[in-house]
XYZ file of C-alpha atoms in Angstrom:
685
model
C 4.761 60.419 -17.193
C 4.142 63.333 -14.838
C 6.520 65.734 -13.123
C 6.020 68.034 -10.192
C 7.215 71.622 -10.444
C 10.851 72.146 -9.583
C 12.108 75.504 -8.427
C 9.973 77.805 -10.576
C 11.592 80.304 -12.853
C 10.886 83.888 -11.945
C 7.501 85.055 -13.140
C 6.652 81.739 -14.701
C 3.043 80.736 -15.104
C 0.190 82.001 -13.036
C 1.139 84.077 -10.043
C 4.842 83.408 -10.507
C 4.408 79.640 -10.403
C 5.529 77.206 -13.059
C 3.273 76.313 -15.956
C 1.084 73.237 -15.932
C 1.701 71.589 -19.286
C 0.431 68.602 -21.208
C 2.121 66.819 -24.086
C 1.434 64.040 -26.549
C 4.308 62.237 -28.275
C 4.004 59.791 -31.171
C 6.107 58.581 -34.085
C 5.015 56.547 -37.144
C 6.251 53.246 -35.732
C 5.310 54.141 -32.170
C 8.493 52.740 -30.694
C 11.660 54.502 -29.598
C 11.253 58.150 -30.630
C 7.839 58.335 -28.934
C 9.407 57.630 -25.537
C 12.584 59.604 -26.162
C 10.546 62.740 -26.818
C 8.444 62.093 -23.703
C 11.544 61.762 -21.532
C 13.208 64.862 -22.978
C 10.094 67.009 -22.469
C 9.786 65.741 -18.906
C 13.424 66.575 -18.125
C 13.168 70.013 -19.709
C 9.980 70.895 -17.822
C 11.547 69.845 -14.517
C 14.662 71.934 -15.129
C 12.583 74.991 -16.061
C 10.325 74.689 -13.014
C 7.158 73.527 -14.794
C 4.828 70.602 -14.271
C 4.101 68.351 -17.238
C 2.142 65.195 -18.015
C 3.058 63.366 -21.224
C 0.803 60.917 -23.042
C 2.714 58.482 -25.251
C 0.897 56.988 -28.236
C 3.174 54.035 -28.952
C 2.793 50.639 -30.573
C 1.930 49.115 -27.204
C -0.998 51.530 -26.931
C -1.594 54.941 -25.375
C -0.010 55.289 -21.939
C -0.409 57.967 -19.266
C -3.577 59.103 -21.050
C -4.603 62.718 -20.449
C -7.898 63.044 -18.574
C -10.543 65.753 -18.904
C -9.359 67.183 -15.575
C -5.786 67.342 -16.870
C -6.925 69.292 -19.926
C -9.142 71.645 -17.938
C -6.324 72.700 -15.633
C -3.527 72.900 -18.223
C -1.842 76.124 -19.358
C -0.800 74.675 -22.713
C -0.285 71.566 -24.807
C 2.703 70.326 -26.822
C 2.121 67.829 -29.633
C 5.432 66.248 -30.682
C 4.307 63.729 -33.262
C 4.920 62.528 -36.793
C 1.453 61.052 -37.139
C -2.085 62.357 -36.716
C -3.106 63.332 -33.185
C -6.707 64.315 -32.491
C -6.858 67.904 -31.200
C -10.576 67.847 -30.396
C -9.980 67.461 -26.655
C -7.707 70.531 -26.523
C -10.223 73.171 -27.632
C -9.579 76.440 -25.823
C -5.973 75.580 -24.943
C -2.704 76.922 -26.342
C -1.312 74.219 -28.625
C 2.124 73.806 -30.220
C 2.304 71.023 -32.840
C 5.702 69.901 -34.136
C 7.474 66.768 -35.300
C 8.721 64.226 -32.793
C 12.360 65.178 -33.516
C 11.682 68.662 -32.137
C 10.530 67.122 -28.882
C 13.782 65.177 -28.627
C 16.263 67.858 -29.643
C 14.630 71.177 -28.643
C 12.313 70.522 -25.680
C 13.198 73.726 -23.812
C 12.365 75.858 -26.848
C 9.031 74.083 -27.278
C 8.081 74.769 -23.683
C 8.901 78.451 -24.115
C 6.818 78.578 -27.304
C 3.725 77.498 -25.377
C 3.451 80.973 -23.841
C 2.807 82.601 -27.235
C 1.102 79.665 -28.963
C -2.301 80.174 -30.626
C -5.406 78.912 -28.867
C -6.981 75.898 -30.552
C -10.551 76.888 -31.415
C -11.874 73.508 -32.529
C -13.370 72.379 -35.809
C -9.930 71.536 -37.142
C -8.517 68.148 -37.986
C -5.694 66.275 -36.464
C -2.444 67.937 -35.532
C -0.150 68.590 -38.466
C 3.467 68.820 -37.336
C 5.545 71.728 -38.541
C 8.538 69.498 -39.128
C 8.974 65.766 -39.146
C 11.656 63.538 -37.839
C 12.780 61.625 -40.895
C 11.178 60.504 -44.126
C 7.387 60.626 -43.885
C 4.621 59.118 -45.936
C 2.280 61.483 -47.741
C -0.978 62.594 -46.135
C -2.895 60.665 -48.793
C -1.038 57.455 -47.988
C -1.684 57.888 -44.248
C -5.388 58.458 -44.933
C -5.581 55.334 -47.089
C -3.830 53.256 -44.418
C -6.209 54.617 -41.796
C -9.176 53.400 -43.830
C -7.598 50.018 -44.508
C -6.778 49.413 -40.839
C -10.410 50.003 -39.799
C -11.755 47.974 -42.735
C -9.724 44.806 -42.084
C -11.798 43.524 -39.119
C -14.987 43.805 -41.189
C -13.388 41.853 -44.053
C -12.121 39.131 -41.751
C -15.268 38.735 -39.641
C -17.676 38.984 -42.573
C -15.642 36.733 -44.847
C -15.026 34.013 -42.295
C -18.661 33.883 -41.212
C -19.796 33.580 -44.834
C -17.173 30.917 -45.555
C -18.083 28.867 -42.469
C -21.816 29.065 -43.215
C -21.272 27.956 -46.825
C -18.974 25.117 -45.781
C -21.266 23.697 -43.120
C -24.697 24.660 -44.384
C -24.396 25.207 -48.145
C -25.566 22.995 -51.000
C -24.755 23.197 -54.700
C -27.803 24.181 -56.779
C -28.225 25.483 -60.357
C -28.476 28.974 -58.843
C -25.233 28.612 -56.920
C -24.319 27.576 -53.374
C -27.482 27.880 -51.323
C -28.166 27.659 -47.596
C -31.708 26.564 -46.604
C -33.713 29.670 -45.617
C -34.513 29.978 -41.935
C -31.703 27.630 -40.875
C -29.035 28.389 -38.293
C -26.390 28.690 -41.005
C -28.589 31.107 -42.943
C -28.528 33.423 -39.925
C -24.740 33.109 -39.642
C -24.452 33.895 -43.353
C -26.656 36.980 -42.934
C -24.451 38.290 -40.121
C -21.360 37.794 -42.290
C -23.075 39.556 -45.182
C -23.679 42.591 -42.978
C -19.947 42.701 -42.231
C -19.208 42.698 -45.955
C -21.820 45.376 -46.628
C -20.141 47.639 -44.057
C -16.610 46.951 -45.317
C -16.397 49.603 -48.047
C -18.367 52.300 -46.151
C -15.932 51.891 -43.226
C -12.961 52.129 -45.601
C -14.382 55.283 -47.144
C -15.405 56.818 -43.807
C -12.039 56.443 -42.114
C -10.127 57.686 -45.137
C -12.292 60.797 -44.909
C -11.829 60.969 -41.125
C -8.029 60.954 -41.460
C -8.253 63.944 -43.813
C -11.081 66.049 -42.399
C -11.480 64.727 -38.837
C -14.882 63.884 -37.315
C -17.033 66.118 -39.547
C -15.854 64.022 -42.516
C -16.762 60.633 -41.023
C -20.477 60.667 -41.867
C -20.129 61.866 -45.495
C -17.334 59.337 -45.972
C -19.385 56.408 -44.659
C -22.517 57.377 -46.573
C -20.481 58.017 -49.715
C -18.991 54.542 -49.405
C -22.460 53.052 -49.002
C -23.609 54.790 -52.177
C -20.544 53.496 -54.017
C -21.501 49.911 -53.133
C -25.176 50.234 -54.069
C -25.239 50.489 -57.835
C -29.052 50.599 -57.994
C -28.772 54.231 -56.878
C -27.015 55.161 -60.121
C -28.345 52.721 -62.707
C -26.343 49.545 -61.936
C -28.817 46.930 -60.719
C -26.408 44.014 -60.483
C -23.090 45.656 -59.573
C -21.484 48.684 -57.964
C -18.325 50.773 -57.899
C -16.886 48.454 -55.213
C -13.888 49.232 -53.037
C -12.328 51.489 -55.686
C -15.462 53.626 -55.555
C -15.176 53.622 -51.760
C -11.615 54.933 -51.918
C -12.762 57.684 -54.280
C -15.656 58.740 -52.015
C -13.372 58.693 -48.970
C -10.900 61.141 -50.474
C -13.675 63.282 -51.963
C -15.462 63.498 -48.610
C -12.290 64.308 -46.682
C -11.086 67.084 -48.940
C -14.601 68.475 -49.383
C -14.871 68.866 -45.611
C -11.426 70.499 -45.442
C -12.575 72.992 -48.087
C -15.844 73.758 -46.282
C -13.944 74.390 -43.044
C -12.046 77.210 -44.725
C -15.241 79.158 -45.413
C -15.611 82.109 -43.042
C -18.880 82.011 -41.120
C -20.364 84.222 -38.374
C -19.126 83.429 -34.884
C -22.548 82.262 -33.654
C -22.599 79.578 -36.385
C -19.158 78.124 -35.612
C -20.225 75.833 -32.734
C -22.684 73.927 -34.936
C -20.437 73.746 -38.010
C -18.654 70.452 -37.156
C -21.760 68.676 -35.848
C -24.532 69.813 -38.188
C -23.608 72.148 -41.019
C -20.463 70.514 -42.402
C -21.680 66.864 -42.262
C -25.039 67.733 -43.843
C -23.549 69.856 -46.622
C -20.733 67.439 -47.404
C -22.953 64.333 -47.348
C -25.565 65.877 -49.606
C -23.064 67.285 -52.081
C -20.988 64.107 -52.247
C -24.012 61.808 -52.559
C -25.612 63.795 -55.361
C -22.288 64.150 -57.162
C -21.629 60.410 -57.101
C -25.164 59.452 -58.138
C -25.545 62.074 -60.878
C -21.998 62.523 -62.199
C -19.771 59.546 -61.369
C -22.459 56.862 -61.400
C -23.549 57.306 -65.007
C -20.093 56.724 -66.578
C -19.640 53.656 -64.372
C -23.011 52.296 -65.511
C -22.149 53.015 -69.155
C -18.851 51.137 -68.895
C -20.587 48.214 -67.201
C -23.183 47.918 -69.978
C -20.664 48.132 -72.827
C -18.284 45.628 -71.222
C -21.105 43.102 -71.117
C -21.852 43.655 -74.793
C -18.175 43.368 -75.709
C -17.810 40.072 -73.883
C -20.927 38.680 -75.531
C -19.277 39.189 -78.890
C -16.203 37.194 -77.849
C -17.771 33.803 -77.191
C -16.602 32.423 -80.518
C -12.943 33.399 -80.047
C -10.160 31.373 -78.520
C -11.102 29.903 -75.156
C -7.619 30.677 -73.821
C -7.855 34.364 -74.753
C -11.393 34.631 -73.376
C -10.345 32.927 -70.133
C -7.391 35.297 -69.720
C -9.601 38.354 -70.277
C -12.234 37.119 -67.840
C -9.517 36.351 -65.293
C -8.100 39.859 -65.644
C -11.545 41.356 -65.084
C -12.412 39.104 -62.142
C -9.143 40.029 -60.414
C -9.201 43.756 -61.140
C -11.595 45.053 -58.495
C -12.802 41.993 -56.533
C -16.531 42.609 -56.423
C -16.527 45.924 -58.248
C -18.147 46.673 -61.622
C -15.445 45.066 -63.765
C -15.484 41.916 -61.639
C -19.271 41.744 -61.657
C -19.419 42.231 -65.431
C -17.315 39.118 -65.996
C -19.133 37.161 -63.292
C -22.615 37.991 -64.542
C -21.539 37.236 -68.106
C -20.350 33.775 -67.039
C -23.329 33.004 -64.804
C -25.791 34.223 -67.440
C -24.506 31.673 -69.967
C -25.095 28.723 -67.599
C -28.828 28.718 -68.388
C -28.114 28.544 -72.126
C -26.008 25.403 -71.601
C -22.570 27.049 -71.852
C -20.873 26.234 -68.532
C -17.307 26.666 -69.785
C -17.313 30.468 -69.383
C -18.375 30.167 -65.749
C -15.595 27.584 -65.325
C -13.031 30.201 -66.368
C -14.510 32.716 -63.914
C -14.717 30.159 -61.101
C -11.009 29.360 -61.432
C -10.042 33.049 -61.278
C -12.310 34.021 -58.358
C -10.204 32.504 -55.515
C -6.810 33.413 -56.966
C -6.549 36.878 -55.379
C -7.088 35.946 -51.700
C -5.135 32.707 -52.080
C -2.242 34.494 -53.804
C -2.066 37.366 -51.315
C -2.362 34.994 -48.371
C 0.403 32.844 -49.835
C 2.586 35.924 -50.277
C 2.375 36.656 -46.539
C 3.674 33.137 -45.885
C 6.553 33.039 -48.369
C 7.856 36.548 -47.524
C 6.739 37.116 -43.928
C 9.307 39.856 -43.325
C 7.615 42.114 -45.901
C 4.362 42.213 -43.927
C 3.270 43.507 -40.550
C 1.813 41.164 -37.959
C -1.689 42.446 -38.723
C -1.166 41.842 -42.445
C 0.033 38.305 -41.807
C -3.079 37.597 -39.750
C -5.206 39.044 -42.549
C -3.300 36.810 -44.968
C -4.333 33.686 -43.048
C -7.959 34.811 -43.166
C -7.607 35.539 -46.901
C -6.384 31.985 -47.517
C -9.454 30.603 -45.778
C -11.785 32.927 -47.716
C -10.130 31.990 -50.992
C -11.009 28.337 -50.454
C -14.654 29.379 -50.440
C -14.501 31.684 -53.426
C -14.635 34.959 -51.482
C -12.413 37.219 -53.564
C -12.968 40.181 -51.217
C -10.422 38.618 -48.864
C -7.703 40.274 -50.959
C -9.214 43.770 -50.802
C -7.195 44.937 -47.746
C -3.964 44.190 -49.610
C -5.173 45.854 -52.810
C -6.362 48.928 -50.928
C -3.065 49.255 -49.049
C -0.751 48.738 -52.063
C -2.874 49.101 -55.205
C 0.033 49.676 -57.607
C 1.751 46.501 -56.423
C -1.151 44.166 -55.640
C -3.761 44.812 -58.352
C -1.402 44.033 -61.304
C -0.219 40.892 -59.490
C -3.826 39.847 -58.896
C -4.707 40.431 -62.548
C -1.726 38.448 -63.768
C -2.648 35.482 -61.584
C -6.327 35.742 -62.527
C -5.439 35.755 -66.227
C -3.284 32.642 -65.803
C -6.046 30.799 -63.942
C -8.707 31.786 -66.483
C -6.509 30.857 -69.441
C -5.607 27.441 -68.005
C -9.268 26.712 -67.265
C -10.255 27.814 -70.772
C -7.547 25.695 -72.380
C -8.605 22.599 -70.359
C -12.331 23.056 -70.964
C -13.204 23.371 -67.265
C -16.919 23.907 -66.649
C -18.958 25.117 -63.680
C -22.673 24.409 -63.279
C -23.300 26.954 -60.522
C -22.636 30.719 -60.374
C -19.916 30.554 -57.734
C -16.161 30.050 -57.638
C -13.353 28.629 -55.587
C -12.346 25.121 -54.547
C -15.585 24.724 -52.592
C -17.641 24.342 -55.812
C -15.322 21.590 -57.020
C -15.542 19.766 -53.688
C -19.333 19.903 -53.900
C -19.247 18.370 -57.389
C -20.358 21.359 -59.470
C -17.158 21.556 -61.575
C -16.418 19.534 -64.674
C -12.719 18.759 -65.135
C -11.954 19.241 -61.451
C -8.254 18.193 -61.596
C -7.437 20.878 -64.172
C -9.605 23.324 -62.230
C -7.317 22.877 -59.224
C -4.256 23.169 -61.468
C -5.591 26.487 -62.771
C -6.281 27.807 -59.268
C -2.878 26.783 -57.901
C -1.046 28.196 -60.933
C -2.881 31.511 -60.641
C -2.292 31.780 -56.892
C 1.429 31.064 -57.265
C 1.778 33.655 -60.025
C -0.057 36.240 -57.911
C 2.091 35.559 -54.838
C 5.371 35.705 -56.756
C 4.354 38.814 -58.705
C 3.438 40.505 -55.418
C 6.687 39.858 -53.565
C 9.131 39.920 -56.498
C 9.295 43.755 -56.838
C 10.123 44.082 -53.131
C 12.798 41.393 -53.417
C 14.373 43.073 -56.439
C 14.364 46.475 -54.720
C 15.944 44.953 -51.608
C 18.706 43.288 -53.629
C 19.431 46.519 -55.487
C 19.582 48.413 -52.236
C 21.886 45.764 -50.796
C 24.231 46.071 -53.774
C 24.172 49.851 -53.520
C 25.078 49.855 -49.834
C 27.434 46.866 -49.994
C 29.501 48.020 -52.981
C 31.961 50.856 -52.929
C 32.993 52.900 -55.914
C 34.455 50.041 -57.908
C 35.462 47.042 -55.824
C 33.003 45.112 -53.669
C 33.432 45.195 -49.932
C 34.366 41.748 -48.594
C 32.028 39.964 -46.196
C 32.954 40.806 -42.603
C 34.944 38.074 -40.907
C 33.023 35.901 -38.461
C 32.952 37.334 -34.974
C 34.349 35.055 -32.279
C 31.514 34.025 -29.987
C 32.334 34.454 -26.299
C 31.307 31.931 -23.715
C 28.709 33.353 -21.315
C 29.833 33.839 -17.735
C 27.236 32.927 -15.086
C 26.132 35.850 -12.970
C 27.347 35.616 -9.379
C 29.322 32.409 -9.978
C 32.506 33.772 -8.432
C 34.563 33.017 -11.530
C 37.637 34.992 -12.375
C 37.542 37.679 -15.013
C 37.530 36.214 -18.489
C 39.198 38.028 -21.379
C 37.521 37.518 -24.754
C 39.060 38.707 -27.999
C 36.740 40.295 -30.577
C 38.694 41.485 -33.619
C 41.352 43.818 -32.300
C 39.509 44.641 -29.106
C 39.811 42.916 -25.774
C 36.540 42.558 -23.912
C 36.619 42.100 -20.179
C 33.960 40.014 -18.434
C 33.718 40.092 -14.674
C 31.299 37.858 -12.864
C 32.573 37.875 -9.319
C 30.355 40.718 -8.176
C 26.678 40.969 -7.412
C 25.330 42.018 -10.818
C 21.621 43.012 -10.900
C 19.103 41.468 -13.291
C 18.975 43.694 -16.350
C 15.996 44.063 -18.693
C 14.183 41.030 -17.258
C 17.393 39.008 -17.506
C 17.650 39.373 -21.289
C 20.986 41.251 -20.994
C 23.746 39.245 -19.283
C 27.537 39.495 -18.863
C 27.891 37.219 -21.872
C 26.002 39.655 -24.129
C 27.965 42.766 -23.171
C 31.108 44.014 -24.945
C 32.893 47.100 -23.674
C 34.365 47.778 -27.098
C 33.022 47.082 -30.599
C 35.569 46.006 -33.184
C 33.204 46.903 -36.043
C 33.410 50.238 -37.830
C 30.188 49.974 -39.870
C 26.487 49.341 -39.216
C 26.264 45.882 -40.792
C 29.461 44.657 -39.163
C 28.255 45.971 -35.790
C 24.953 44.090 -36.098
C 26.862 40.922 -36.996
C 29.139 41.349 -33.996
C 26.217 41.911 -31.625
C 24.418 38.908 -33.101
C 27.524 36.877 -32.278
C 27.292 38.020 -28.664
C 23.609 37.067 -28.547
C 24.418 33.636 -29.973
C 26.596 32.904 -26.937
C 23.431 32.545 -24.840
C 22.223 29.572 -26.883
C 19.003 31.444 -27.684
C 19.914 32.108 -31.344
C 19.115 29.228 -33.688
C 20.254 30.992 -36.868
C 22.711 33.894 -36.581
C 22.627 34.671 -40.323
C 18.834 34.945 -40.298
C 18.912 37.194 -37.233
C 21.374 39.500 -39.004
C 19.257 39.498 -42.166
C 16.057 40.436 -40.326
C 17.807 43.196 -38.367
C 19.257 44.656 -41.585
C 15.843 44.421 -43.261
C 14.454 46.485 -40.376
C 17.224 49.054 -40.946
C 16.175 49.263 -44.603
C 12.710 50.393 -43.471
C 14.168 53.250 -41.436
C 17.209 53.861 -39.292
C 17.255 52.705 -35.695
C 19.813 55.391 -34.923
C 17.937 57.423 -32.319
C 20.359 60.308 -31.926
C 22.260 61.239 -28.742
C 24.921 58.700 -29.896
C 22.458 55.790 -29.479
C 21.354 53.030 -31.861
C 18.941 50.209 -31.038
C 18.687 47.765 -33.963
C 15.999 45.158 -33.343
C 14.569 42.040 -34.928
C 11.459 39.968 -34.403
C 12.241 36.558 -35.855
C 12.047 32.834 -35.169
C 15.821 32.781 -35.587
C 15.825 33.312 -31.805
C 14.108 30.976 -29.360
C 13.740 33.484 -26.504
C 14.217 37.242 -26.052
C 17.851 38.343 -25.863
C 19.558 41.756 -25.686
C 23.191 42.477 -26.578
C 25.070 45.716 -25.884
C 28.425 47.128 -26.942
C 30.221 50.474 -26.977
C 32.049 52.039 -29.881
C 34.544 54.700 -28.717
C 34.979 56.102 -32.246
C 31.279 55.896 -33.123
C 29.523 54.284 -36.100
C 27.542 56.066 -38.816
C 23.937 54.957 -38.258
C 21.910 57.624 -40.067
C 20.709 59.150 -36.786
C 18.291 62.069 -36.898
C 20.711 64.432 -35.158
C 23.721 63.324 -37.233
C 25.643 61.892 -34.277
C 27.656 58.670 -34.569
C 26.350 55.704 -32.587
C 28.558 54.930 -29.583
C 26.032 53.000 -27.473
C 24.535 50.154 -29.500
C 21.901 47.689 -28.297
C 20.581 44.725 -30.305
C 17.146 43.427 -29.277
C 16.014 40.090 -30.691
C 12.726 38.388 -29.840
C 10.951 35.339 -31.319
C 8.244 35.924 -33.913
C 5.405 33.931 -32.435
C 5.787 33.967 -28.666
C 7.165 37.437 -27.965
C 4.037 39.554 -28.375
C 5.019 43.170 -27.635
C 8.044 42.286 -25.511
C 10.509 43.992 -27.863
C 8.394 47.155 -27.780
C 8.435 47.142 -23.977
C 12.226 46.773 -23.951
C 12.596 49.559 -26.509
C 10.367 51.859 -24.479
C 12.338 51.239 -21.271
C 15.679 51.811 -22.998
C 14.555 54.876 -24.933
C 13.309 56.674 -21.834
C 16.346 55.974 -19.656
C 18.911 56.711 -22.371
C 17.656 60.292 -22.610
C 19.281 60.958 -19.235
C 22.654 62.602 -19.964
C 24.165 61.494 -16.643
C 23.008 57.906 -17.241
C 24.674 57.846 -20.671
C 27.879 59.284 -19.251
C 28.033 56.605 -16.548
C 27.322 53.928 -19.155
C 30.169 55.239 -21.308
C 32.508 55.368 -18.339
C 31.830 51.889 -16.918
C 35.155 50.011 -16.769
C 33.980 46.481 -17.490
C 30.927 44.336 -18.284
C 29.899 44.141 -14.621
C 30.035 47.935 -14.383
C 27.936 48.262 -17.538
C 25.350 45.872 -16.087
C 25.221 47.802 -12.802
C 24.419 51.004 -14.684
C 21.867 49.335 -16.946
C 20.341 47.660 -13.886
C 18.818 51.045 -13.017
C 16.332 50.585 -15.879
C 12.966 49.626 -14.449
């Protein structure tokens, strides 16, 4: 989005000309506020006589990306974002960094602040906004999510390649599932193993990167590698696993931030981010982990093994539960490996029952987390649901690491659920006397004939996976119900369910029919179809989905009323489900955008094709907007889950930009009937 200078303000910029500005806008979800801020900054720059180019970092990707030539010629840069924006490309330029809400509500003031803004000297991290636009996650949470998002592809690729190679080329042997050396499937397995070896270093590196920027990437990656190679600190058969990688990521990031604060001579500053900081941080972190953290981990590993060895004569159920808890705790980490090596070590002595308990617990975590993404899809992002499908596949082959992305993203929720399911699986296997002749787990070993008591083995696995899935989603369900009761109940008496909204019959565009009056509550909605109405928003908004007056006086009732309008198109298979998904999205964060606008949206299979409904509320509805205004222009966007792709994001971006135009909003408010509304909205391209 680029503007040309308007009439320049007196004395502005170089030689009396307007300033040449750049901007980057971004919000946590990358949807509406990103584009609203871009539009507002563009309008403000034009009115003040400046030229501006705005890069939007939205969910559909970066658009209008700033080039090196743009940066070289710019007088200043505005960062209006509520998430990290890399400032490395703006070295030597005046930079103002604020929250996205500032870009929407005070664009003129931001542009004026550029004149006196400090020059960005480099070596710093990502932009940190001075004020956010709404409730924000902590910096630590953002860093963790950054690491998880980069780690997921390594988990999926590595895990699936290993699983495929074991399924098609593996054979059960006393030493476990083996693939003939030198075979095609051995090469595929090796490639998958490399992906798994890089998984934790990538997690650690990008956690560090989110905290300390590029100088922290190398110490983070190397620290993660050290965490996964226990032989460096006295653990020959295990390592600190993904938990160790999270620790090294945060240590590396904050260590780099601390080093950056040290004052150094000016001639040393250029080499600080590329040489000095990475070398110092990597060396210090590596030695600290090997010499200080590694020894306690090794000590715990050794004593856990001894403790388990003394339990072999106790109840098989109790032993199975304990082994299941340990297997599920860190999925390949030291606690997991202690239980696994204990079970596999007893196979040679003729005791295969302990390995049977471990084998039943090993697949529970990926199977349970994958199942959770299926039974409560609305609680997970699209990327998480895709990871869940991969986790299910990995679980079938005994690859417990498939659950690591979920545990890393929500450790307090996922790890206890994993442990509970693992304990159930181990206890059931112990009670039934399940045995395993090879040091491997998962349904694959039973299919290959290495498990004794296979029917009860599958019972144990299924029971554990179900417990894990339910324990994962139950807290979210309980919290949602409590929130629903809190918002749906008044002081003492419950608020009755809103009455069903009469569904209007759609009027064909250009059919020459007479105006049709449709009653909605107390309001009369006029539909006119005898004029040439333009196609609006790719045809998703039609005369039948427009109401000139909302009868509702609350957010939930308004969404129900708009869903009723959408249902008139025949594209809504389940109105109640559409309403539920839209309200669930509201629970994550308001869709009240300010400027008297709200755009609730839902991505759900309750609709069979994209549909947009619009209505006006003369009195306004409380929507929790950032600027405190009541919503008077309300759009509902509904798209199908599977086939829509990023269509709803495209619609949101188009609407958000155009609705920032004050004259456009005024004409939309003043349109006399549905046809008039559609003519105004037809300007959106």
